[in-house]
CSV table of C-alpha atoms and ligand atoms in Angstrom, one decimal:
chain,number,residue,atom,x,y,z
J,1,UNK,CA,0.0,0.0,0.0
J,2,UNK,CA,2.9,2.5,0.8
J,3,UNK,CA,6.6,2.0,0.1
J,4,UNK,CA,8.1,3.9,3.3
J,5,UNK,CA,11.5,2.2,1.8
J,6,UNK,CA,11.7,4.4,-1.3
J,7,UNK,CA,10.9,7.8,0.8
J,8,UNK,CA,13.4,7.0,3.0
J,9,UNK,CA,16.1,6.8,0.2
J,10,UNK,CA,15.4,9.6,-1.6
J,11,UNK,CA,16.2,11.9,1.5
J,12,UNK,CA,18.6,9.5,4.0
J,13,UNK,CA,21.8,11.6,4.0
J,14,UNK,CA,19.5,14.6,5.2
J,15,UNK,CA,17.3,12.4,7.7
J,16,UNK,CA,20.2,10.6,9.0
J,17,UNK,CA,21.7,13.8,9.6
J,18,UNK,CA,19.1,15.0,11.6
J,19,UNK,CA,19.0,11.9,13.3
J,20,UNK,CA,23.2,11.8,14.5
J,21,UNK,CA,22.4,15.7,15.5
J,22,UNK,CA,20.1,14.8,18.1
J,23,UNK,CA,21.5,11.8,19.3
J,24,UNK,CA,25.5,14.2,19.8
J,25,UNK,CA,22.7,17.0,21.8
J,26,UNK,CA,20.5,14.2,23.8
J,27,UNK,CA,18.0,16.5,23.0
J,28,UNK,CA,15.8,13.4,23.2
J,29,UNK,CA,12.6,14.9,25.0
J,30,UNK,CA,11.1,18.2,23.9
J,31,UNK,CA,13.6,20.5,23.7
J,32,UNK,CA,14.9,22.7,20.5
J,33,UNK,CA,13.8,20.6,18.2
J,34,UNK,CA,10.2,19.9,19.6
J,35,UNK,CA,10.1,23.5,19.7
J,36,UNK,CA,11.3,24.4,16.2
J,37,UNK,CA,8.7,21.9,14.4
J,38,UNK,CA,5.8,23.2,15.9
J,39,UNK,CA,7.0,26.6,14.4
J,40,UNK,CA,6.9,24.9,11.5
J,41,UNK,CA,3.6,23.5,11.8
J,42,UNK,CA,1.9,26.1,13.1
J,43,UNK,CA,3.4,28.6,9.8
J,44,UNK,CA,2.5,25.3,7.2
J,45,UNK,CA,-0.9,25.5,8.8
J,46,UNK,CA,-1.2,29.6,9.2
J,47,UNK,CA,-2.0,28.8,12.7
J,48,UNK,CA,-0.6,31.1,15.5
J,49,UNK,CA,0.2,28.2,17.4
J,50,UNK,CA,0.9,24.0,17.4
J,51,UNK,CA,1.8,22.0,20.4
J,52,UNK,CA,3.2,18.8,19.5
J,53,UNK,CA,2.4,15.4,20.7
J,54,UNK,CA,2.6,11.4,21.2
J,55,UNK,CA,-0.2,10.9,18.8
J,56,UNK,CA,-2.9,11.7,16.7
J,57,UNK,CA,-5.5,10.1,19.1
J,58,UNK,CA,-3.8,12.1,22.0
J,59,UNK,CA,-4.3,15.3,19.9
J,60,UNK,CA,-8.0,14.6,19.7
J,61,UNK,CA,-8.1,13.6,23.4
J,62,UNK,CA,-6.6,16.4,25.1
J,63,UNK,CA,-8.3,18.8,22.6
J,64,UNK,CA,-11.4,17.7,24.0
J,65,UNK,CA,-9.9,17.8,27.9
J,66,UNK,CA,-8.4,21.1,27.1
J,67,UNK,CA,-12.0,22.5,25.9
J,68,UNK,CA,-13.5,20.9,29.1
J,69,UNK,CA,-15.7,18.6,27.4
J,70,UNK,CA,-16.5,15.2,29.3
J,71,UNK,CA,-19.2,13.7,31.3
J,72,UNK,CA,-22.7,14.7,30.4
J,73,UNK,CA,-21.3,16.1,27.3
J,74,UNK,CA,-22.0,14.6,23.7
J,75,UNK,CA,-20.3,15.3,20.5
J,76,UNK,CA,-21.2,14.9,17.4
J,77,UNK,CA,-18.9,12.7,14.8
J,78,UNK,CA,-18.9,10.5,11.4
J,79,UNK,CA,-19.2,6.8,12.2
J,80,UNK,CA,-17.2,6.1,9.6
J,81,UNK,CA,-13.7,7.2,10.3
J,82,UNK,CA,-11.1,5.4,12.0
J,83,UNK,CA,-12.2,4.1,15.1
J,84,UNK,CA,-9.8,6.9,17.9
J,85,UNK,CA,-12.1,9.5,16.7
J,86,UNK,CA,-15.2,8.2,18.6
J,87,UNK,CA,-12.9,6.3,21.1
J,88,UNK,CA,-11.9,9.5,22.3
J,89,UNK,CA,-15.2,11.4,23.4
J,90,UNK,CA,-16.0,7.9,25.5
J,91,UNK,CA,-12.9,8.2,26.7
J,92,UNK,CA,-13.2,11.9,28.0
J,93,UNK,CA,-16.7,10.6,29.4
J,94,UNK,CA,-18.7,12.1,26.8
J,95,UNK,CA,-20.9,10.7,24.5
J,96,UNK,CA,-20.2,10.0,21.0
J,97,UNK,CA,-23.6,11.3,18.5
J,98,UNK,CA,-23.0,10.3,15.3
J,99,UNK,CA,-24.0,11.7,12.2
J,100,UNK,CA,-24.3,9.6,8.9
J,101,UNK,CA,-21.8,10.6,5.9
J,102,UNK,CA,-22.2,12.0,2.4
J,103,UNK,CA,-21.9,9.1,-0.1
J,104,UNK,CA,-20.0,11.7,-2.6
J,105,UNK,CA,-17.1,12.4,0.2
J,106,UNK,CA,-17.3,9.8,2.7
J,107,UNK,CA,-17.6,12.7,4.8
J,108,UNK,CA,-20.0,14.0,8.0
J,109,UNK,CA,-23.2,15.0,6.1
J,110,UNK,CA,-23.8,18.8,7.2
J,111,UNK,CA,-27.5,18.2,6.3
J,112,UNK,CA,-28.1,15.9,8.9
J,113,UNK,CA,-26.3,17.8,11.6
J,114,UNK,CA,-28.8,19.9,13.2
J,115,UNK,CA,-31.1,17.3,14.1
J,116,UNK,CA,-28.9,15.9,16.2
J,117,UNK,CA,-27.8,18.7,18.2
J,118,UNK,CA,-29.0,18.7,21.5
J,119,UNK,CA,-28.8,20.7,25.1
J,120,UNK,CA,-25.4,18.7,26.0
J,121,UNK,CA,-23.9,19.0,22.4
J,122,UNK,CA,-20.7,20.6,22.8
J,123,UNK,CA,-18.4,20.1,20.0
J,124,UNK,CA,-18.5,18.5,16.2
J,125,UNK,CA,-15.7,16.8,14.9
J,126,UNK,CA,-15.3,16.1,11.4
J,127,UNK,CA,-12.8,14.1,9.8
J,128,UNK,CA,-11.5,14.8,6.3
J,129,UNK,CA,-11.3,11.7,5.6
J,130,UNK,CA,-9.0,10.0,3.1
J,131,UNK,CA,-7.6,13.2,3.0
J,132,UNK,CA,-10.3,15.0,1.4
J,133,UNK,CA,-11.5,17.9,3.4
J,134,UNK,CA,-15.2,17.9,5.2
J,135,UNK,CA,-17.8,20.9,4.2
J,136,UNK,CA,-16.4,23.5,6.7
J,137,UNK,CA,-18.6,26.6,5.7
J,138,UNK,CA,-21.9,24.6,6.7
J,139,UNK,CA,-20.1,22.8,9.3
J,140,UNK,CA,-18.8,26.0,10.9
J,141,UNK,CA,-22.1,28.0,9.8
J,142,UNK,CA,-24.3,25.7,12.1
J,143,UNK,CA,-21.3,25.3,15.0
J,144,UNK,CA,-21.6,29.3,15.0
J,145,UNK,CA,-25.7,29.0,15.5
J,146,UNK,CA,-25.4,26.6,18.3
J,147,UNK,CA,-22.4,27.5,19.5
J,148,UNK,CA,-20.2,24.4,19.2
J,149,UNK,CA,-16.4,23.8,19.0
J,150,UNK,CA,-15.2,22.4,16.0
J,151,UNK,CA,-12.5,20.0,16.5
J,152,UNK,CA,-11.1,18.8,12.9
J,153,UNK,CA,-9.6,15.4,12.9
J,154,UNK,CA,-7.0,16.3,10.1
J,155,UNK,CA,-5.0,12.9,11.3
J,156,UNK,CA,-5.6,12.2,7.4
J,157,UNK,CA,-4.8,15.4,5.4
J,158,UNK,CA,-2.3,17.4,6.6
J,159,UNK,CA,-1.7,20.1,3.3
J,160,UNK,CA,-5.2,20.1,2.6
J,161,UNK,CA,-6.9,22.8,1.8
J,162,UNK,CA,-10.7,23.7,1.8
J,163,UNK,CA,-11.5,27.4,-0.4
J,164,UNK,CA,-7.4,28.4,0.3
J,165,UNK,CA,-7.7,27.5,3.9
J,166,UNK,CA,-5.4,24.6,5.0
J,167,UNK,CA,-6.8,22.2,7.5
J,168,UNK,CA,-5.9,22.6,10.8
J,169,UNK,CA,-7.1,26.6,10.3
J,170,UNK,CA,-10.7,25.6,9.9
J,171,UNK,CA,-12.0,24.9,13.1
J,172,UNK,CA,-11.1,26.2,16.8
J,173,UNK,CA,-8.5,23.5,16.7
J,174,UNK,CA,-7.2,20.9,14.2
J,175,UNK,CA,-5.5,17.3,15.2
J,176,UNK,CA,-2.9,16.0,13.5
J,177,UNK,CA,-1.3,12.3,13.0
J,178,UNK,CA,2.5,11.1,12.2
J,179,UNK,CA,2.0,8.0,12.6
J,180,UNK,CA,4.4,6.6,10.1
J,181,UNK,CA,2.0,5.5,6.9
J,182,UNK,CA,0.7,9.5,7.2
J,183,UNK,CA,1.2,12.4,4.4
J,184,UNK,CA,3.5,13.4,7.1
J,185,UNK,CA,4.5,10.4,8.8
J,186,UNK,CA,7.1,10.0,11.6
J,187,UNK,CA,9.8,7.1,12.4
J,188,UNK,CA,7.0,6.4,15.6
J,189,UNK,CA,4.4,7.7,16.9
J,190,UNK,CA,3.5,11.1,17.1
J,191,UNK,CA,0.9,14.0,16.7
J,192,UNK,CA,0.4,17.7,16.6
J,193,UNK,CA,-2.7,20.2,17.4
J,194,UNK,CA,-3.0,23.4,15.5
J,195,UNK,CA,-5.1,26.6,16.9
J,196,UNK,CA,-5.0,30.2,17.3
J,197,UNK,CA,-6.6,30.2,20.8
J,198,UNK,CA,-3.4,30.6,22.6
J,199,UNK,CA,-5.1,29.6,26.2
J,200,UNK,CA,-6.2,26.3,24.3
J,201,UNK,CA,-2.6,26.0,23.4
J,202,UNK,CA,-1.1,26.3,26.6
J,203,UNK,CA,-3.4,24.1,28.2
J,204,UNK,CA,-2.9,21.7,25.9
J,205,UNK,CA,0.4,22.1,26.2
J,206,UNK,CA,0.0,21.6,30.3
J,207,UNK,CA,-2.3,18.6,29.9
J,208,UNK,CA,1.0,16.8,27.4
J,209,UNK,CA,3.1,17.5,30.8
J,210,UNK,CA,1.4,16.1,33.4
J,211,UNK,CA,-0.7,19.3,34.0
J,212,UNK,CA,2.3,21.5,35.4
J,213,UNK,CA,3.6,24.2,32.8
J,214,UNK,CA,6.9,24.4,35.6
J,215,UNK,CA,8.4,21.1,36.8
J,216,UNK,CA,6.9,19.3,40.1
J,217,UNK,CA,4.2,22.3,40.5
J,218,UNK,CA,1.3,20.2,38.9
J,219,UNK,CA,-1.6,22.3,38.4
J,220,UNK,CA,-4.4,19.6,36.9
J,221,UNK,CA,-4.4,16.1,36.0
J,222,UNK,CA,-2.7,15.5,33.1
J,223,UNK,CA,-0.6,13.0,31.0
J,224,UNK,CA,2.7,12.2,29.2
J,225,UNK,CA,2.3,12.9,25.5
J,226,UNK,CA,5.3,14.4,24.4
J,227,UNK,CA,6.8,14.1,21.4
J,228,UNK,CA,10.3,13.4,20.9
J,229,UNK,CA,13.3,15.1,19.6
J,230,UNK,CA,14.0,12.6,17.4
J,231,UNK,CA,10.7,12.4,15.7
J,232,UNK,CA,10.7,15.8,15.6
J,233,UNK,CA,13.7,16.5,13.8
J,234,UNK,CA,13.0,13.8,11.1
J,235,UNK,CA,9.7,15.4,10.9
J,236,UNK,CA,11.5,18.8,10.1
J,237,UNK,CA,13.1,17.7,7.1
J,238,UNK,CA,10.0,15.5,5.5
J,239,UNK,CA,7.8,19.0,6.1
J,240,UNK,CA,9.5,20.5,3.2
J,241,UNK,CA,8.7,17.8,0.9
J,242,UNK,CA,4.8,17.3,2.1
J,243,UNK,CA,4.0,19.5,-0.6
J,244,UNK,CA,5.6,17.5,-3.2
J,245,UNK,CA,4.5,14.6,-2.0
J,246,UNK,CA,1.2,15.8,-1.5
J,247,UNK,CA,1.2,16.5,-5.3
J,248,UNK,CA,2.7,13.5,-6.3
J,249,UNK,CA,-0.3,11.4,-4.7
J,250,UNK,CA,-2.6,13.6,-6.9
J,251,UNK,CA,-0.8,12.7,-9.7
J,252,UNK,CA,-1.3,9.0,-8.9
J,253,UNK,CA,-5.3,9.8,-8.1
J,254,UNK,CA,-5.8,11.4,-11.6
J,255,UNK,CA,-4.4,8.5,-13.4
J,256,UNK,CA,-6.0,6.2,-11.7
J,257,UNK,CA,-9.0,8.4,-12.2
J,258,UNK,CA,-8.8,8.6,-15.9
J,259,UNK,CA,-7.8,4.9,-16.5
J,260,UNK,CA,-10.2,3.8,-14.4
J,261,UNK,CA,-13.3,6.2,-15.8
J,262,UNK,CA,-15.1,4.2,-18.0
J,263,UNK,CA,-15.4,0.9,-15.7
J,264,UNK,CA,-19.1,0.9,-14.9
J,265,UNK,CA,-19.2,-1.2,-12.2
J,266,UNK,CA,-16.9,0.8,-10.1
J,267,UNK,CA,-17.0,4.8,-9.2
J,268,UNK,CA,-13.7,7.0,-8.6
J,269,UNK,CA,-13.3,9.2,-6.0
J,270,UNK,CA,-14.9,12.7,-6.8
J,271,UNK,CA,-17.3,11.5,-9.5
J,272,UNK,CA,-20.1,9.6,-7.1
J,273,UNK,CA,-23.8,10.4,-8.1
J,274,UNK,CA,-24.9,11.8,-4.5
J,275,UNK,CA,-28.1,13.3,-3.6
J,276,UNK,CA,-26.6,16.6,-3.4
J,277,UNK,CA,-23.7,15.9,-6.4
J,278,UNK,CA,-26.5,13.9,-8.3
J,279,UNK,CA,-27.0,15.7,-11.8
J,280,UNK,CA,-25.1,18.4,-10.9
J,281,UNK,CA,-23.8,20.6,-13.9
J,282,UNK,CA,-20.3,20.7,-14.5
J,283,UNK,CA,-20.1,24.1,-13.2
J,284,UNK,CA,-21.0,22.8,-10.2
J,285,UNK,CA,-18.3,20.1,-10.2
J,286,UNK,CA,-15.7,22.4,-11.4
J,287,UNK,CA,-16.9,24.4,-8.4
J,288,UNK,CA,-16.5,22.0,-6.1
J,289,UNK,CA,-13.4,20.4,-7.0
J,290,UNK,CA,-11.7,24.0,-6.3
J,291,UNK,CA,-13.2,24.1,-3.3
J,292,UNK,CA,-11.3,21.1,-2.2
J,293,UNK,CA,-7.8,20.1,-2.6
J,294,UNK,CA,-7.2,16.6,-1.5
J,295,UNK,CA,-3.9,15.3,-0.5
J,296,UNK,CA,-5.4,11.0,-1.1
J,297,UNK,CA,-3.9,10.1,2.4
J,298,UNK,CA,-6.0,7.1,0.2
J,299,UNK,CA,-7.4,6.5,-2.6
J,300,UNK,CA,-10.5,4.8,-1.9
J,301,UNK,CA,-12.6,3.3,-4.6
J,302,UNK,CA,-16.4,2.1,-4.4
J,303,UNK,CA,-17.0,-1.6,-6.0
J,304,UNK,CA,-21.1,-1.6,-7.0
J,305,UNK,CA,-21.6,-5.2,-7.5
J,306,UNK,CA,-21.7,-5.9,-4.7
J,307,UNK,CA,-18.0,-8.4,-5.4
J,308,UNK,CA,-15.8,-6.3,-3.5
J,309,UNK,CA,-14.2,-8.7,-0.9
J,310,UNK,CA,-13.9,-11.2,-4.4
J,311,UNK,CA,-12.2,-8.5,-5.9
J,312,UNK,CA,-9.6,-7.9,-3.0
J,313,UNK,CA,-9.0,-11.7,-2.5
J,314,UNK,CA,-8.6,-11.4,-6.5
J,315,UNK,CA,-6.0,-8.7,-6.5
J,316,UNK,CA,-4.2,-10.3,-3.3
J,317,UNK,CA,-3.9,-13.5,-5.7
J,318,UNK,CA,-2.4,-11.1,-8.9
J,319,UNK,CA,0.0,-9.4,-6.6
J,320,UNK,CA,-1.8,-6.1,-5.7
J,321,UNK,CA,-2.7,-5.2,-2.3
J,322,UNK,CA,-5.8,-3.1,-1.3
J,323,UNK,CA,-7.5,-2.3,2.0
J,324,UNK,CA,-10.6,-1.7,3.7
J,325,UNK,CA,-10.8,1.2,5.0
J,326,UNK,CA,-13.4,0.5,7.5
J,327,UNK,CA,-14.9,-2.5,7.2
J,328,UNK,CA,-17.4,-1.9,10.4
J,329,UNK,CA,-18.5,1.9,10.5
J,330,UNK,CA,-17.7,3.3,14.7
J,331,UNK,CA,-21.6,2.4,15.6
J,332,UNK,CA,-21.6,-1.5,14.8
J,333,UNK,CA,-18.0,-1.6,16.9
J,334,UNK,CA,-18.2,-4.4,20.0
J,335,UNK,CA,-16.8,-1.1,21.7
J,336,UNK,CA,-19.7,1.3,21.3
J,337,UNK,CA,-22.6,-1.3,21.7
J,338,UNK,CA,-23.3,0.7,24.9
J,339,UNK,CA,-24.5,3.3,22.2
J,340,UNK,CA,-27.1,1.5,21.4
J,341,UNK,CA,-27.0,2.1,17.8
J,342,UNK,CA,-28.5,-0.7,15.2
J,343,UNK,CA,-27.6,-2.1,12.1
J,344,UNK,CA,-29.5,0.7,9.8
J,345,UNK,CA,-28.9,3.5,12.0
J,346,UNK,CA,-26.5,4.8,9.2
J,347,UNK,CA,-27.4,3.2,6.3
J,348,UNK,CA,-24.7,5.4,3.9
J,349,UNK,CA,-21.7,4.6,5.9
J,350,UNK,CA,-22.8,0.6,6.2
J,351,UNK,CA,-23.1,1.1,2.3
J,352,UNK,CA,-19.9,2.4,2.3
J,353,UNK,CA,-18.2,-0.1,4.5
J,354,UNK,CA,-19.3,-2.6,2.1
J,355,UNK,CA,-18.5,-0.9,-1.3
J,356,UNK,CA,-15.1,1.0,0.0
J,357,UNK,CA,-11.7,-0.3,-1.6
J,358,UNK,CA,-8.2,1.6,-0.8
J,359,UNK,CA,-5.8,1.3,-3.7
J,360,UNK,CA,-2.2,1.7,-3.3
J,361,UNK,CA,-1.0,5.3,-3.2
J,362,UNK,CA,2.2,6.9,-2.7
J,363,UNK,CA,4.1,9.8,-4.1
J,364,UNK,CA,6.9,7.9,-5.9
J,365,UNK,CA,4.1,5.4,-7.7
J,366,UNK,CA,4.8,5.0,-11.2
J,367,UNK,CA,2.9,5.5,-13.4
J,368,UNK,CA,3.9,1.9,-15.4
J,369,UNK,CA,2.6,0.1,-12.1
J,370,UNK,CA,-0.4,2.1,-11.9
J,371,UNK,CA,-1.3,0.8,-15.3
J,372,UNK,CA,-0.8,-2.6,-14.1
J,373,UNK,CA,-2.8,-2.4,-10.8
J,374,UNK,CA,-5.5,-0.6,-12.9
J,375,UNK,CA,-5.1,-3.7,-15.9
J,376,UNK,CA,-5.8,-6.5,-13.1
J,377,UNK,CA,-8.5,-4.7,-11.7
J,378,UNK,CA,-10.3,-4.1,-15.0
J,379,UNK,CA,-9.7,-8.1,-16.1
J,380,UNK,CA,-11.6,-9.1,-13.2
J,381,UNK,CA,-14.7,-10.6,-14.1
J,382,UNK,CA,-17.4,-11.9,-12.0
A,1,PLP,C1,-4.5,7.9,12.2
A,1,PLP,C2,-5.8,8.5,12.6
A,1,PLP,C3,-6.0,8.9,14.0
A,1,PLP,C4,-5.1,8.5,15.1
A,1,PLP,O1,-3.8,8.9,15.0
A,1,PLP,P1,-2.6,8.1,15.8
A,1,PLP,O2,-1.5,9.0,15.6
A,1,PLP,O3,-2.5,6.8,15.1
A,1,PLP,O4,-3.1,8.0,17.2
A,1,PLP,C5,-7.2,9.5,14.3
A,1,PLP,N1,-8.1,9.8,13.3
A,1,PLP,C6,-7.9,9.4,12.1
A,1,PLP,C7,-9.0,9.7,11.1
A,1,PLP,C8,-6.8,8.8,11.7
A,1,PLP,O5,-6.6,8.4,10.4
């Protein structure tokens, strides 16, 4: 699905670099280099601020702890996502409300929002997922009305952008993931929040460091989720090639895109008929597809004939791997059966979960395999 080899190559002398430099300082927690890639962050994003830690998930937990949500709270999420998003709320002691996706974008349907807003809702978080960003103006437009926090789970698209805005900028604060199959992915774990509430960062920033801001005076209960120095020096020098990368992984999703067009029994990202995209004129489309620039953290296919898991077990024979990403949507999990939620209580992202295929993607894909991955898939016959 990813070749972490061939990235690794094309920049060693500089990460390995990095790498010696911190090891000669022992500079191994916090420190300079903590310091100096959440500058960097925070000016990719155009975010006053970024406070850097262990993980993506711990980016969306102590945004919520920061913001006081927990017990008696709810907050409203997509139930199709990866499953930390929803983990997260239960485990601040909220309760996760979830909100059924838009078949076009796999994203939180802004549509069906407001009906489930209710005297405890405290926050939204949507998730651009696969790297595509969610519909911010009408998520933030309602937010606004009920007065909400919007907590974007970017884990998937760092570098994308949503009408010039990167994500990360969108909401009060964005979460970020390097965990090391990311756009942005470290040699570990690790994660980053973005805001420009700077008592948000520093409590943040407080809650990482076991709730003191000055050693041994512990002000709240907190946690260890620091990032380290050497994660964040390796994460230094990838930064400045996210963009190319991120450009590179377009690349692959318009060839697959155009090779891949006239297959009927399968539908490319961008191009699904949904209720709201459904007949829509290609002003429209043109329209909406400068609205969003993706950065494919996958490239996620729908099969319509209902053959998908044939068709991975097929390409697994022929060499190709593919993935589900997710093969049970957050509501059907063993985990949240305290929810309550049913088989049919979000009918688009079950749909989805058993239509969705992930291709392989990567910036340094070539083009020659692409045609071959694409010429497997196509000779697959029922
Ligand atoms: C990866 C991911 C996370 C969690 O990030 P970690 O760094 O693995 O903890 C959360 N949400 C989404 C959508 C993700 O893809």
């Amino acid at each position: 699905m990813v070749d972490l080899g061939a990235q690794y190559n094309s920049i060693k002398k500089e990460i390995d670099g990095a790498i010696s430099a911190v090891i000669k300082e022992s500079a191994f927690i916090g420190g300079k280099h903590v310091q100096k890639l959440e500058e960097e962050i925070a000016s990719y994003c155009g975010t006053k601020y970024a406070v850097a830690l262990n993980s993506g998930t711990d980016a969306l937990y102590l945004s919520l702890k920061a913001l006081g949500i927990g017990k008696g709270d709810e907050v409203i999420t997509s139930p199709f996502t990866f499953f930390a998003t929803g983990e997260v709320i239960s485990l601040a002691g909220a309760k996760p409300v979830f909100v059924d996706i838009d078949p076009a974008t796999f994203n939180i349907d802004p549509e069906l929002i407001e009906k489930k807003i209710m005297k405890k809702t405290k926050a939204i978080i949507p998730v651009h997922l696969f790297g595509l960003p969610a519909d911010m103006d009408r998520i933030i437009k309602i937010a606004k009305k009920y007065k909400l926090y919007v907590i974007e789970d970017a884990c998937q698209a760092i570098g994308a952008e949503y009408k010039g805005v990167k994500t990360g900028n969108l909401g009060d604060v964005g979460c970020f993931s390097f965990f090391p199959s990311k756009n942005l992915g470290a040699y570990g774990d690790g994660g980053i929040i973005t805001t420009n509430d700077q008592e948000l960062a520093v409590n943040i920033k407080t809650l990482r460091n076991h709730g003191s801001k000055i050693k041994y005076q512990n002000e709240v209960i907190g946690v260890n989720s620091r990032l380290d120095g050497l994660q964040a020096a390796i994460l230094s020098v990838k930064l400045k090639y996210l963009d190319k990368w991120n450009k590179e992984r377009r690349r692959v999703a318009n060839t697959y895109n155009k090779l891949l067009k006239d297959t009927e029994w399968l539908e490319t990202p961008f191009n699904h008929t949904s209720s709201r995209l459904r007949g829509a004129s290609n002003e429209t489309m043109k329209q909406f597809n400068n609205d969003f620039i993706p950065v494919f953290h996958q490239y996620t296919i729908r099969i319509k004939n209902g053959k998908r898991d044939q068709l991975k077990q097929y390409l697994n024979e022929k060499g190709v791997s593919s993935m589900i990403y997710y093969p049970i949507p957050l509501h059907l999990l063993k985990a949240m059966e305290y929810l309550k939620y049913n088989k049919g209580s979000f009918p688009t992202s079950e749909k989805a979960s058993e239509e969705v295929l992930s291709l392989p993607i990567y910036p340094e894909l070539d083009v020659k395999i692409i045609n071959k991955i694409v010429k497997i898939i196509i000779s697959y016959k029922k």
